[in-house]
Coordinates of C-alpha atoms in Angstrom, one line a residue:
M182 CA -13.7 54.5 -85.7
W183 CA -16.1 52.7 -83.4
K184 CA -16.7 50.0 -86.0
T185 CA -13.0 49.5 -86.4
I186 CA -12.6 49.2 -82.6
L187 CA -15.4 46.7 -82.5
R188 CA -13.9 44.6 -85.3
R189 CA -10.5 44.7 -83.5
V190 CA -12.1 43.5 -80.2
L191 CA -13.8 40.6 -82.1
L192 CA -10.5 39.7 -83.6
M193 CA -9.0 39.5 -80.2
I194 CA -11.4 36.6 -79.2
P195 CA -9.5 33.9 -81.2
Q196 CA -6.2 35.4 -80.0
I197 CA -7.3 35.1 -76.4
I198 CA -8.4 31.5 -77.0
I199 CA -5.0 30.6 -78.4
L200 CA -3.3 32.5 -75.6
S201 CA -5.3 30.6 -73.0
L202 CA -4.4 27.3 -74.6
F203 CA -0.7 28.2 -74.6
V204 CA -0.8 29.3 -71.0
F205 CA -2.6 26.1 -69.9
L206 CA -0.2 23.8 -71.7
M207 CA 2.8 25.7 -70.3
A208 CA 1.4 25.3 -66.8
Q209 CA 0.9 21.6 -67.5
A210 CA 4.5 21.3 -68.6
M211 CA 5.9 22.7 -65.3
P212 CA 7.6 20.1 -63.2
G213 CA 5.7 18.7 -60.2
D214 CA 2.1 19.5 -59.3
P215 CA 0.3 21.4 -56.5
F216 CA 0.4 18.4 -54.3
T217 CA 4.2 17.7 -54.7
G218 CA 5.0 19.6 -51.5
L219 CA 2.5 17.5 -49.5
I220 CA 4.3 14.2 -50.2
T221 CA 6.4 13.3 -47.2
P222 CA 7.6 10.0 -45.8
E223 CA 4.7 10.2 -43.3
M224 CA 2.1 11.0 -46.0
D225 CA 0.1 8.2 -47.5
P226 CA 0.6 8.4 -51.4
A227 CA -2.9 7.0 -51.8
T228 CA -4.3 10.1 -50.0
I229 CA -2.4 12.3 -52.4
E230 CA -3.7 10.4 -55.4
K231 CA -7.3 10.8 -54.1
L232 CA -6.7 14.6 -53.8
K233 CA -5.4 14.7 -57.4
E234 CA -8.4 12.8 -58.6
A235 CA -10.8 15.1 -56.8
A236 CA -9.1 18.1 -58.3
G237 CA -9.3 16.6 -61.8
L238 CA -5.5 16.5 -62.3
N239 CA -5.7 12.9 -63.5
D240 CA -8.1 13.8 -66.4
P241 CA -6.7 14.2 -70.0
W242 CA -5.2 17.7 -70.6
Y243 CA -8.0 18.6 -73.1
I244 CA -10.7 17.8 -70.6
Q245 CA -8.8 19.8 -67.9
Y246 CA -8.5 22.7 -70.4
W247 CA -12.2 22.7 -71.4
N248 CA -13.3 22.7 -67.7
W249 CA -10.9 25.5 -66.9
I250 CA -11.7 27.8 -69.8
T251 CA -15.5 27.3 -69.5
N252 CA -15.3 28.1 -65.8
A253 CA -13.0 31.1 -66.5
L254 CA -15.6 32.6 -68.9
Q255 CA -17.9 32.6 -65.9
G256 CA -15.3 34.4 -63.8
D257 CA -14.3 31.2 -62.0
F258 CA -10.6 30.4 -62.2
G259 CA -10.8 27.6 -59.7
R260 CA -9.5 27.4 -56.2
S261 CA -6.0 28.2 -55.0
F262 CA -4.2 25.2 -53.7
T263 CA -2.1 27.4 -51.5
Y264 CA -4.7 29.8 -50.0
K265 CA -7.7 27.4 -50.1
I266 CA -10.0 30.1 -51.5
P267 CA -11.2 31.0 -55.0
V268 CA -8.6 32.4 -57.3
T269 CA -10.6 35.5 -58.0
N270 CA -10.5 36.4 -54.3
V271 CA -6.7 35.8 -54.2
I272 CA -5.9 38.0 -57.2
G273 CA -8.6 40.6 -56.6
D274 CA -6.6 43.0 -54.4
S275 CA -3.4 42.2 -56.2
V276 CA -4.8 43.4 -59.6
G277 CA -5.9 46.7 -58.0
N278 CA -2.6 47.3 -56.3
T279 CA -0.6 46.6 -59.5
I280 CA -2.9 48.9 -61.6
W281 CA -2.4 51.7 -59.1
L282 CA 1.3 51.2 -59.1
S283 CA 1.4 51.2 -62.9
I284 CA -0.6 54.4 -63.1
V285 CA 1.6 56.3 -60.6
S286 CA 4.7 54.9 -62.3
L287 CA 3.5 56.0 -65.7
I288 CA 2.7 59.5 -64.4
F289 CA 6.2 59.8 -62.8
T290 CA 7.8 58.5 -66.0
Y291 CA 6.2 61.2 -68.2
L292 CA 6.7 64.0 -65.6
I293 CA 10.4 63.2 -65.7
A294 CA 10.9 62.2 -69.4
I295 CA 8.9 64.9 -71.2
P296 CA 10.8 68.0 -69.7
L297 CA 14.2 66.2 -70.1
G298 CA 13.4 65.1 -73.7
M299 CA 12.2 68.6 -74.7
Y300 CA 15.3 70.2 -73.1
A301 CA 17.7 67.7 -74.7
G302 CA 16.1 68.2 -78.1
R303 CA 16.0 72.0 -77.9
H304 CA 19.6 72.3 -76.7
N305 CA 21.1 69.3 -78.5
G306 CA 24.9 69.2 -78.2
A307 CA 25.0 71.4 -75.1
W308 CA 26.3 70.2 -71.7
G309 CA 22.7 69.7 -70.5
D310 CA 22.0 67.4 -73.4
K311 CA 25.2 65.5 -72.7
A312 CA 24.2 65.1 -69.0
I313 CA 20.7 63.8 -70.0
S314 CA 22.3 61.4 -72.4
F315 CA 24.6 60.1 -69.7
Y316 CA 21.6 59.7 -67.4
N317 CA 19.9 57.8 -70.3
Y318 CA 22.8 55.4 -70.7
L319 CA 23.1 54.9 -66.9
S320 CA 19.4 54.2 -66.4
Y321 CA 19.5 51.7 -69.4
A322 CA 22.5 49.9 -67.9
I323 CA 21.4 49.6 -64.2
P324 CA 19.2 46.5 -63.5
T325 CA 15.9 47.4 -61.9
F326 CA 16.4 45.3 -58.8
V327 CA 19.8 46.9 -58.1
F328 CA 18.4 50.5 -58.5
A329 CA 15.4 49.6 -56.3
L330 CA 17.6 48.3 -53.5
L331 CA 19.7 51.4 -53.8
L332 CA 16.7 53.7 -53.4
I333 CA 15.5 51.6 -50.4
W334 CA 18.8 52.0 -48.7
I335 CA 19.1 55.7 -49.3
F336 CA 15.5 57.0 -48.9
G337 CA 14.1 54.2 -46.8
F338 CA 16.7 53.1 -44.3
T339 CA 19.2 56.0 -44.3
L340 CA 17.0 59.0 -44.6
G341 CA 13.7 57.4 -43.6
W342 CA 11.6 59.5 -46.0
F343 CA 9.5 56.7 -47.4
P344 CA 8.2 53.3 -46.3
T345 CA 9.9 50.3 -47.8
R346 CA 7.1 47.7 -47.8
G347 CA 3.4 47.3 -47.9
T348 CA 0.6 49.4 -49.3
V349 CA -0.8 51.3 -46.3
Q350 CA 0.2 52.1 -42.8
T351 CA -1.2 49.6 -40.2
G352 CA -4.2 50.8 -38.3
V353 CA -5.4 53.5 -40.7
A354 CA -9.1 53.3 -41.3
P355 CA -10.2 52.7 -44.9
G356 CA -12.2 55.4 -46.6
T357 CA -10.5 58.3 -44.8
L358 CA -8.3 61.0 -46.3
E359 CA -5.4 59.6 -44.1
Y360 CA -5.9 56.2 -45.7
V361 CA -5.8 57.7 -49.3
W362 CA -2.6 59.6 -48.5
S363 CA -1.0 56.5 -46.9
R364 CA -1.8 54.5 -50.0
F365 CA -0.2 57.1 -52.2
Y366 CA 2.8 57.6 -49.8
H367 CA 3.6 53.8 -50.0
L368 CA 3.5 54.0 -53.8
I369 CA 6.0 56.8 -54.2
L370 CA 9.3 54.9 -53.7
P371 CA 8.4 51.8 -55.8
A372 CA 6.9 53.9 -58.5
L373 CA 10.0 56.2 -58.7
S374 CA 12.2 53.1 -58.7
Y375 CA 10.5 52.0 -61.9
A376 CA 9.9 55.4 -63.5
L377 CA 13.5 56.7 -63.2
L378 CA 14.7 53.7 -65.3
A379 CA 11.7 53.6 -67.6
T380 CA 12.3 57.1 -69.0
T381 CA 15.1 56.1 -71.4
S382 CA 13.0 55.4 -74.5
T383 CA 10.6 58.3 -73.9
I384 CA 13.5 60.8 -73.6
Q385 CA 15.2 59.5 -76.6
Y386 CA 12.1 59.4 -78.8
L387 CA 11.1 63.0 -77.8
R388 CA 14.7 64.3 -78.2
T389 CA 14.9 62.9 -81.7
G390 CA 11.5 64.2 -82.6
V391 CA 12.3 67.7 -81.4
I392 CA 15.6 67.8 -83.3
D393 CA 13.8 66.6 -86.5
A394 CA 10.9 69.0 -86.1
K395 CA 13.3 72.0 -85.7
Q396 CA 14.3 71.6 -89.3
E397 CA 10.7 71.5 -90.7
D398 CA 9.3 74.3 -92.9
Y399 CA 6.4 75.1 -90.6
V400 CA 8.8 75.9 -87.8
R401 CA 10.7 78.2 -90.0
T402 CA 7.5 79.9 -91.1
A403 CA 6.3 80.3 -87.5
R404 CA 9.7 81.9 -86.5
S405 CA 9.5 84.2 -89.6
K406 CA 6.1 85.4 -88.5
G407 CA 7.6 86.5 -85.1
V408 CA 6.1 83.7 -83.0
P409 CA 8.0 83.6 -79.6
E410 CA 10.5 80.8 -79.3
N411 CA 8.8 79.3 -76.3
K412 CA 5.5 79.2 -78.2
V413 CA 7.2 77.6 -81.2
Y414 CA 8.4 74.7 -79.0
S415 CA 5.2 74.3 -76.9
K416 CA 2.7 74.7 -79.7
H417 CA 4.3 73.5 -82.9
I418 CA 7.3 71.3 -82.2
F419 CA 6.0 69.5 -79.1
R420 CA 2.7 68.7 -80.7
N421 CA 4.4 66.8 -83.5
S422 CA 7.2 65.4 -81.5
I423 CA 4.9 63.8 -79.0
L424 CA 3.2 61.5 -81.6
P425 CA 5.6 58.5 -81.2
I426 CA 5.3 58.7 -77.5
A427 CA 1.5 58.8 -77.6
S428 CA 1.5 55.7 -79.8
F429 CA 3.5 53.8 -77.1
I430 CA 1.3 54.6 -74.1
G431 CA -0.7 51.4 -74.3
Y432 CA 2.5 49.4 -74.6
D433 CA 4.0 51.3 -71.7
I434 CA 1.0 50.4 -69.5
T435 CA 1.3 46.8 -70.4
G436 CA 5.0 46.8 -69.8
L437 CA 4.5 48.4 -66.4
I438 CA 1.9 45.7 -65.4
G439 CA 4.2 42.9 -66.5
G440 CA 7.4 44.6 -65.4
S441 CA 6.4 45.2 -61.9
I442 CA 7.4 41.7 -60.8
F443 CA 10.8 42.7 -59.5
I444 CA 9.6 46.0 -57.9
E445 CA 6.8 44.3 -56.1
R446 CA 9.0 41.5 -54.8
I447 CA 11.7 43.9 -53.6
F448 CA 9.3 46.3 -51.9
S449 CA 7.1 43.4 -50.5
F450 CA 4.2 45.1 -52.4
P451 CA 1.2 42.8 -52.6
G452 CA 0.6 43.0 -56.4
M453 CA 0.2 40.7 -59.3
G454 CA 4.0 40.4 -59.7
R455 CA 4.7 39.3 -56.2
L456 CA 1.7 36.9 -56.2
F457 CA 3.0 35.4 -59.5
I458 CA 6.4 34.6 -58.1
D459 CA 4.9 33.2 -54.9
S460 CA 2.6 31.0 -56.9
L461 CA 5.4 29.8 -59.1
L462 CA 7.4 28.7 -56.0
A463 CA 4.3 27.0 -54.5
R464 CA 3.3 25.4 -57.9
D465 CA -0.2 27.0 -57.5
Y466 CA -1.3 26.3 -61.1
S467 CA -4.7 27.9 -60.7
V468 CA -3.3 31.2 -59.7
I469 CA -0.4 31.0 -62.2
T470 CA -2.6 30.4 -65.2
A471 CA -5.1 33.1 -64.2
L472 CA -2.3 35.7 -63.8
V473 CA -0.5 34.9 -67.0
L474 CA -3.8 35.0 -68.9
L475 CA -4.5 38.4 -67.4
F476 CA -1.0 39.6 -68.4
G477 CA -1.6 38.4 -72.0
I478 CA -5.0 40.0 -72.2
A479 CA -3.6 43.3 -70.9
A480 CA -0.9 43.1 -73.7
L481 CA -3.6 42.7 -76.3
F482 CA -5.7 45.6 -75.0
G483 CA -2.5 47.7 -74.7
T484 CA -1.9 47.3 -78.4
L485 CA -5.5 48.4 -79.2
L486 CA -5.2 51.3 -76.7
S487 CA -2.1 52.5 -78.4
D488 CA -3.8 52.5 -81.8
I489 CA -6.8 54.4 -80.5
I490 CA -4.7 57.0 -78.8
M491 CA -2.6 57.5 -81.9
S492 CA -5.7 58.0 -84.0
I493 CA -7.0 60.6 -81.6
V494 CA -3.7 62.5 -81.3
D495 CA -3.2 62.5 -85.0
P496 CA -6.4 62.7 -87.0
R497 CA -4.5 61.8 -90.2
I498 CA -4.1 58.3 -88.8
R499 CA -7.0 55.8 -88.6
I500 CA -6.6 52.3 -87.3
E501 CA -7.7 49.7 -89.9

């Protein structure tokens, strides 16, 4: 399997190159440039032109791309025109915040979806199954930003149970237990906002898998041998029903990283999504291209991770 993984990683190299070229050209096609906002009636256009020349924005696109990609391979994505510091410094903390938000959201998603999916599949057609199906339809229909605003209003402003912005309480010393708890406490509401709507597909896949597995011969055999019903579901049915979900874990992680844009914006959470929107508004091309490239690479690795997890969960499957 390790040889297969290595081969897949090597095949990702030309994919990343094509992705980087696409990202760069899309950024070049955006209207305006980083210095557009600096042009005012009081500003000398010649000064703006000198700034563009110094930044290399007047070079042909292929020269700009070559300079950008060779520097990126060395970990240098250039300087942010907005923050006046290296891009790696700008996105450093944002990447970490988004990863933690994605991990907590994924944990909440499965903690909610797996019990509901198992219950709906075991008692399909019952009132509990119908209630879960209604929740599924509702969560599928509600836009993320509307649901997030609703949770902020109820649990943030009305009840005051959770903070509604930021990543940590002001004044808490880093490295302390209080700091760790404050970080997690600030993650709960945005993570739940995403998780409660992201459970739809997981519940449906698991419900369908359980219903199908109940009709299999190995389940009938286990029951005929006197295996307790709870054990039949936990040991036999669940193990086989979880396979489709396991195969999508990598995609779920990628979707969480890319789909956190609205959540981070609404909760003023300093992650990659919020930074991406701010950079778009400011036409900060260096940050935009770096973030989109990271999103794309995360998607490629998410696909590989899903294949690896699937091959581990089900030994009959081997990635080729």
